[in-house]
Amino acid sequence: MSTDRPVVVAVPEEAYAAGLADVAHVETVVWDPSHPHEREAEFRLVVPPYMGPPPRVERFRDLPALEVVQLLSAGYETVLDRIPPGVTLCNGAGIHDASTAELALALTLASERDLATHLRAQSRSSWAAPRMWRALADKRVLIVGYGRIGHAIVTRLLPFEVEVTVVASRARGGDDLVNAVHGIDELPDLAATADVLILVVPLTDSTRGLVDAAVLALLPDDALVVNVARGPIVDTDALVAECSSGRLRAALDVTDPEPLPAGHPLWSTPGVIITPHVGGATSAMAPRALALLRRQVEAFRDGRPLENVVKPVTSVRG
């Protein structure tokens, strides 16, 4: 790729512009997709904002030089149909591994150790009544989705003396953490023995409604469902029914619908912990995002293959 003219890259924040300022033959512009910018005709690689609604489809189509859209999120289902022909889409896989894995573990521990009971007691300035409490140790944990985040979750879980089983789209050999990776077709049999079910799969046509009433019914009594993936992967009505009966518990960073409206049954369902989709929004994000952006921008400038391509170029823009 010629470096006679700088590659113009649009980023959502000044911090990213500053972090890319020393990359040779690259010029960064801070761009808010909701407002026009005088340099838009020059943008070749665009990084949309991490938070907030995705840019309107016409904003990408209005960028005549656009070649790459680089997301800061691992999920891309809300952006995929907005990408014009001839433009490559890359996601932010790897940016949120540590943050999301931390939250998956935190939600699991919070539910297993019943921290909600102790927080309610604290608000009354009293001790919770003495009894034997649950522990995470010795539990059978089933993780559905064994990509980078799944691997990061297992890394953090193993020191807690648990038995971990992992599931991916298809069976394959093990790695440095697990002896084998099971296929998604084995989910019903594996769910029947899982004390904790952690979901970290992307939302696709095949995973929408994956954990339905039938799968939930297979889980043992008092099992915990942890969802740090996407809300529609779980049948919300079926989950509410199981938790309302006291048979299952849930710890959810994502819900369906999302955001969860006031008055929705999940808010008051016994045994349910909810956080507002904050798995990736931590202080760990920025340095990992910048490291990925530097690699991507340098690769794009030099004509080398990009990382995390989820929609390669299949046709030329008209």
Coordinates of C-alpha atoms in Angstrom, one line a residue:
M1 CA 0.0 0.0 0.0
S2 CA 1.3 3.4 -0.9
T3 CA 2.2 5.6 2.0
D4 CA 2.5 8.9 0.0
R5 CA -0.7 10.1 1.7
P6 CA -1.5 9.3 5.3
V7 CA -4.3 6.8 5.9
V8 CA -7.1 8.7 7.5
V9 CA -8.7 6.8 10.4
A10 CA -11.8 7.9 12.3
V11 CA -11.9 7.2 16.0
P12 CA -14.6 7.9 18.6
E13 CA -12.5 9.5 21.3
E14 CA -9.6 11.8 21.8
A15 CA -7.8 9.2 23.8
Y16 CA -7.7 6.8 20.9
A17 CA -6.5 9.6 18.6
A18 CA -3.7 10.4 21.1
G19 CA -2.8 6.7 21.3
L20 CA -2.4 6.4 17.6
A21 CA -0.7 9.7 17.0
D22 CA 2.8 8.2 16.7
V23 CA 1.8 5.6 14.1
A24 CA 3.6 6.6 10.9
H25 CA 1.7 7.6 7.8
V26 CA -1.6 7.5 9.7
E27 CA -3.8 10.5 10.5
T28 CA -6.6 10.1 13.1
V29 CA -9.8 12.2 13.2
V30 CA -12.2 12.1 16.1
W31 CA -15.6 11.4 14.6
D32 CA -19.1 11.3 16.0
P33 CA -21.3 9.4 13.5
S34 CA -24.3 11.5 14.6
H35 CA -22.8 14.7 13.2
P36 CA -21.2 15.5 9.8
H37 CA -17.4 16.0 9.6
E38 CA -15.5 17.9 6.9
R39 CA -13.0 15.0 6.5
E40 CA -15.6 12.2 6.0
A41 CA -14.7 11.7 2.3
E42 CA -11.2 10.7 3.4
F43 CA -12.1 8.1 6.1
R44 CA -10.7 4.7 5.1
L45 CA -11.0 2.9 8.5
V46 CA -13.7 3.8 11.0
V47 CA -14.1 2.9 14.6
P48 CA -17.6 3.5 15.8
P49 CA -18.3 4.5 19.5
Y50 CA -18.5 1.5 21.9
M51 CA -21.5 2.7 23.8
G52 CA -24.8 4.0 22.5
P53 CA -26.9 3.0 19.4
P54 CA -25.1 1.8 16.3
P55 CA -24.6 4.4 13.6
R56 CA -27.4 4.7 11.0
V57 CA -26.8 2.6 8.0
E58 CA -26.5 5.6 5.7
R59 CA -23.6 7.1 7.7
F60 CA -21.3 4.3 6.5
R61 CA -22.7 4.5 3.0
D62 CA -21.9 8.2 3.0
L63 CA -18.2 7.5 3.4
P64 CA -16.9 7.0 -0.2
A65 CA -13.4 5.9 0.8
L66 CA -14.4 3.5 3.6
E67 CA -12.7 0.2 3.5
V68 CA -12.9 -1.1 7.1
V69 CA -15.2 -0.8 10.1
Q70 CA -13.5 -1.8 13.3
L71 CA -15.8 -2.4 16.2
L72 CA -14.8 -2.1 19.9
S73 CA -17.4 -4.7 20.9
A74 CA -17.1 -8.4 20.5
G75 CA -20.8 -8.6 19.4
Y76 CA -21.6 -7.4 15.9
E77 CA -25.2 -8.5 15.2
T78 CA -26.6 -5.0 15.4
V79 CA -24.0 -3.6 12.9
L80 CA -23.6 -6.5 10.4
D81 CA -26.5 -5.4 8.1
R82 CA -25.3 -1.8 8.1
I83 CA -22.0 -2.5 6.5
P84 CA -21.9 -1.6 2.7
P85 CA -20.7 -4.0 0.1
G86 CA -17.0 -3.8 -0.4
V87 CA -16.3 -2.9 3.3
T88 CA -14.7 -5.2 5.8
L89 CA -16.1 -5.6 9.3
C90 CA -13.9 -6.5 12.2
N91 CA -15.0 -7.0 15.8
G92 CA -13.3 -6.3 19.1
A93 CA -12.6 -9.9 20.0
G94 CA -10.0 -9.9 22.8
I95 CA -10.7 -6.4 24.1
H96 CA -13.2 -7.6 26.6
D97 CA -11.9 -11.0 27.6
A98 CA -10.6 -10.0 31.0
S99 CA -13.5 -7.8 31.9
T100 CA -16.2 -10.2 30.8
A101 CA -14.5 -13.2 32.4
E102 CA -14.2 -11.2 35.7
L103 CA -17.9 -10.4 35.6
A104 CA -18.9 -14.0 34.8
L105 CA -16.9 -15.1 37.9
A106 CA -18.2 -12.3 40.0
L107 CA -21.9 -13.1 39.2
T108 CA -21.2 -16.8 39.8
L109 CA -19.7 -16.1 43.2
A110 CA -22.3 -13.5 44.2
S111 CA -25.0 -16.0 43.6
E112 CA -23.3 -19.1 45.0
R113 CA -22.3 -17.2 48.2
D114 CA -25.7 -15.5 48.3
L115 CA -24.3 -12.0 48.6
A116 CA -27.7 -10.5 48.0
T117 CA -28.9 -11.8 51.3
H118 CA -26.0 -10.3 53.2
L119 CA -26.4 -6.9 51.4
R120 CA -30.1 -6.9 52.4
A121 CA -29.1 -7.6 56.0
Q122 CA -26.5 -4.9 55.9
S123 CA -29.1 -2.4 54.7
R124 CA -31.1 -3.3 57.9
S125 CA -27.9 -3.0 60.0
S126 CA -28.3 -6.7 61.0
W127 CA -26.6 -10.0 60.6
A128 CA -28.1 -12.6 58.3
A129 CA -29.4 -15.6 60.2
P130 CA -26.7 -18.2 60.6
R131 CA -26.8 -21.3 58.4
M132 CA -24.6 -23.3 56.0
W133 CA -24.1 -21.4 52.8
R134 CA -23.4 -22.6 49.3
A135 CA -19.9 -22.6 48.0
L136 CA -18.5 -22.6 44.5
A137 CA -15.9 -25.3 45.3
D138 CA -16.8 -28.8 44.0
K139 CA -19.5 -27.5 41.6
R140 CA -19.8 -28.8 38.1
V141 CA -19.6 -25.8 35.8
L142 CA -20.7 -26.0 32.1
I143 CA -19.5 -23.1 29.9
V144 CA -21.3 -22.8 26.6
G145 CA -19.1 -20.8 24.2
Y146 CA -15.4 -21.6 24.2
G147 CA -13.7 -18.8 22.3
R148 CA -11.4 -16.3 23.8
I149 CA -13.8 -15.1 26.5
G150 CA -14.7 -18.7 27.4
H151 CA -11.0 -19.6 27.7
A152 CA -10.5 -16.5 30.0
I153 CA -13.4 -17.6 32.2
V154 CA -12.0 -21.2 32.6
T155 CA -8.6 -19.7 33.5
R156 CA -10.2 -17.8 36.3
L157 CA -12.5 -20.7 37.4
L158 CA -10.1 -23.5 37.8
P159 CA -8.4 -22.2 41.0
F160 CA -11.8 -22.4 42.7
E161 CA -11.7 -26.2 42.7
V162 CA -14.5 -26.8 40.3
E163 CA -15.1 -29.3 37.6
V164 CA -15.3 -27.5 34.2
T165 CA -16.9 -28.7 31.0
V166 CA -16.9 -26.6 27.9
V167 CA -19.1 -26.5 24.8
A168 CA -18.5 -25.0 21.4
S169 CA -20.3 -25.1 18.0
R170 CA -18.6 -28.4 17.3
A171 CA -16.6 -31.0 19.2
R172 CA -12.8 -30.8 19.0
G173 CA -9.7 -31.7 21.0
G174 CA -8.8 -30.0 24.3
D175 CA -6.1 -27.4 25.0
D176 CA -4.0 -26.2 27.9
L177 CA -7.1 -25.9 30.2
V178 CA -9.6 -28.7 29.2
N179 CA -9.2 -32.2 28.0
A180 CA -12.0 -31.9 25.4
V181 CA -14.3 -29.4 23.8
H182 CA -17.9 -30.8 23.4
G183 CA -20.2 -30.0 20.5
I184 CA -23.4 -28.0 21.0
D185 CA -25.4 -31.2 20.1
E186 CA -24.3 -32.5 23.5
L187 CA -25.8 -29.6 25.5
P188 CA -28.9 -31.5 26.7
D189 CA -26.9 -34.3 28.2
L190 CA -24.3 -32.0 29.7
A191 CA -27.0 -29.6 31.1
A192 CA -28.5 -32.5 33.1
T193 CA -25.3 -32.6 35.3
A194 CA -24.4 -28.9 35.5
D195 CA -24.6 -27.0 38.8
V196 CA -23.6 -23.8 37.0
L197 CA -24.4 -23.0 33.4
I198 CA -22.4 -20.0 32.0
L199 CA -23.3 -18.6 28.6
V200 CA -20.8 -16.7 26.5
V201 CA -21.9 -17.5 22.9
P202 CA -22.5 -14.9 20.2
L203 CA -26.1 -14.2 19.2
T204 CA -26.8 -15.9 15.9
D205 CA -29.8 -17.6 14.3
S206 CA -28.6 -20.9 15.8
T207 CA -28.0 -19.6 19.3
R208 CA -31.2 -17.5 19.6
G209 CA -33.4 -19.3 22.1
L210 CA -30.7 -22.0 22.7
V211 CA -31.4 -22.2 26.4
D212 CA -35.2 -22.8 26.2
A213 CA -37.7 -24.3 28.6
A214 CA -36.5 -27.9 27.7
V215 CA -32.8 -27.1 28.4
L216 CA -33.7 -25.3 31.7
A217 CA -35.9 -28.2 32.8
L218 CA -32.8 -30.5 32.4
L219 CA -30.7 -28.5 34.8
P220 CA -30.5 -30.0 38.3
D221 CA -32.5 -28.4 41.2
D222 CA -30.8 -25.2 42.5
A223 CA -28.6 -24.9 39.4
L224 CA -27.4 -21.4 38.5
V225 CA -27.7 -19.8 35.0
V226 CA -25.1 -17.1 34.3
N227 CA -25.6 -15.1 31.1
V228 CA -22.8 -12.7 30.0
A229 CA -23.5 -13.3 26.3
R230 CA -26.8 -11.9 24.9
G231 CA -30.3 -11.9 26.4
P232 CA -32.2 -13.7 23.6
I233 CA -30.0 -16.8 24.0
V234 CA -32.2 -17.6 26.9
D235 CA -36.0 -18.0 26.9
T236 CA -36.9 -15.2 29.4
D237 CA -40.4 -16.5 30.2
A238 CA -39.1 -20.0 30.9
L239 CA -36.3 -18.7 33.1
V240 CA -38.7 -16.5 35.1
A241 CA -40.9 -19.6 35.6
E242 CA -38.0 -21.8 36.8
C243 CA -36.6 -19.1 39.1
S244 CA -40.0 -18.1 40.5
S245 CA -40.6 -21.7 41.6
G246 CA -37.3 -21.6 43.4
R247 CA -35.9 -24.5 41.4
L248 CA -33.2 -22.5 39.5
R249 CA -31.3 -19.2 40.1
A250 CA -29.9 -16.8 37.6
A251 CA -27.2 -14.1 37.4
L252 CA -27.7 -12.0 34.3
D253 CA -25.6 -9.2 32.7
V254 CA -27.8 -9.3 29.6
T255 CA -31.6 -9.7 29.3
D256 CA -34.3 -10.0 26.8
P257 CA -35.8 -7.4 26.4
E258 CA -32.9 -5.0 27.0
P259 CA -32.8 -2.6 28.6
L260 CA -35.1 -4.4 31.0
P261 CA -38.2 -2.2 31.4
A262 CA -39.6 -1.2 34.8
G263 CA -42.1 -3.7 36.1
H264 CA -40.7 -6.6 34.2
P265 CA -41.0 -9.9 36.2
L266 CA -37.2 -10.5 36.1
W267 CA -36.6 -7.5 38.4
S268 CA -38.4 -9.1 41.3
T269 CA -37.9 -12.8 40.5
P270 CA -36.4 -14.6 43.6
G271 CA -32.9 -15.8 43.1
V272 CA -32.1 -13.5 40.2
I273 CA -29.2 -11.0 40.1
I274 CA -29.1 -8.5 37.3
T275 CA -26.3 -6.1 36.1
P276 CA -27.0 -3.7 33.2
H277 CA -24.8 -5.2 30.4
V278 CA -21.5 -4.0 31.9
G279 CA -19.4 -7.0 31.1
G280 CA -16.9 -5.1 28.9
A281 CA -17.3 -1.5 30.3
T282 CA -14.4 -1.5 32.7
S283 CA -11.0 0.2 33.1
A284 CA -9.4 -2.9 31.4
M285 CA -11.0 -2.0 28.1
A286 CA -9.1 1.1 27.0
P287 CA -5.5 -0.4 27.0
R288 CA -6.7 -3.5 25.2
A289 CA -8.8 -1.6 22.7
L290 CA -5.9 0.7 21.9
A291 CA -3.5 -2.2 21.5
L292 CA -5.9 -3.8 19.0
L293 CA -6.4 -0.6 17.1
R294 CA -2.7 0.0 16.7
R295 CA -2.3 -3.5 15.3
Q296 CA -5.2 -3.1 12.9
V297 CA -4.2 0.3 11.7
E298 CA -0.6 -0.7 11.1
A299 CA -1.8 -3.9 9.3
F300 CA -4.3 -1.9 7.1
R301 CA -1.6 0.8 6.3
D302 CA 0.8 -2.0 5.2
G303 CA -1.7 -4.1 3.3
R304 CA -1.4 -7.0 5.7
P305 CA -4.3 -9.2 6.8
L306 CA -6.5 -7.8 9.5
E307 CA -7.5 -9.5 12.8
N308 CA -11.1 -10.4 13.8
V309 CA -12.7 -10.2 10.4
V310 CA -16.3 -11.2 10.7
K311 CA -17.5 -9.8 7.3
P312 CA -14.8 -10.0 4.6
V313 CA -15.2 -8.1 1.4
T314 CA -17.3 -10.1 -1.0
S315 CA -18.3 -7.4 -3.5
V316 CA -17.3 -4.0 -4.7
R317 CA -19.1 -0.9 -3.8
G318 CA -21.1 0.7 -6.6

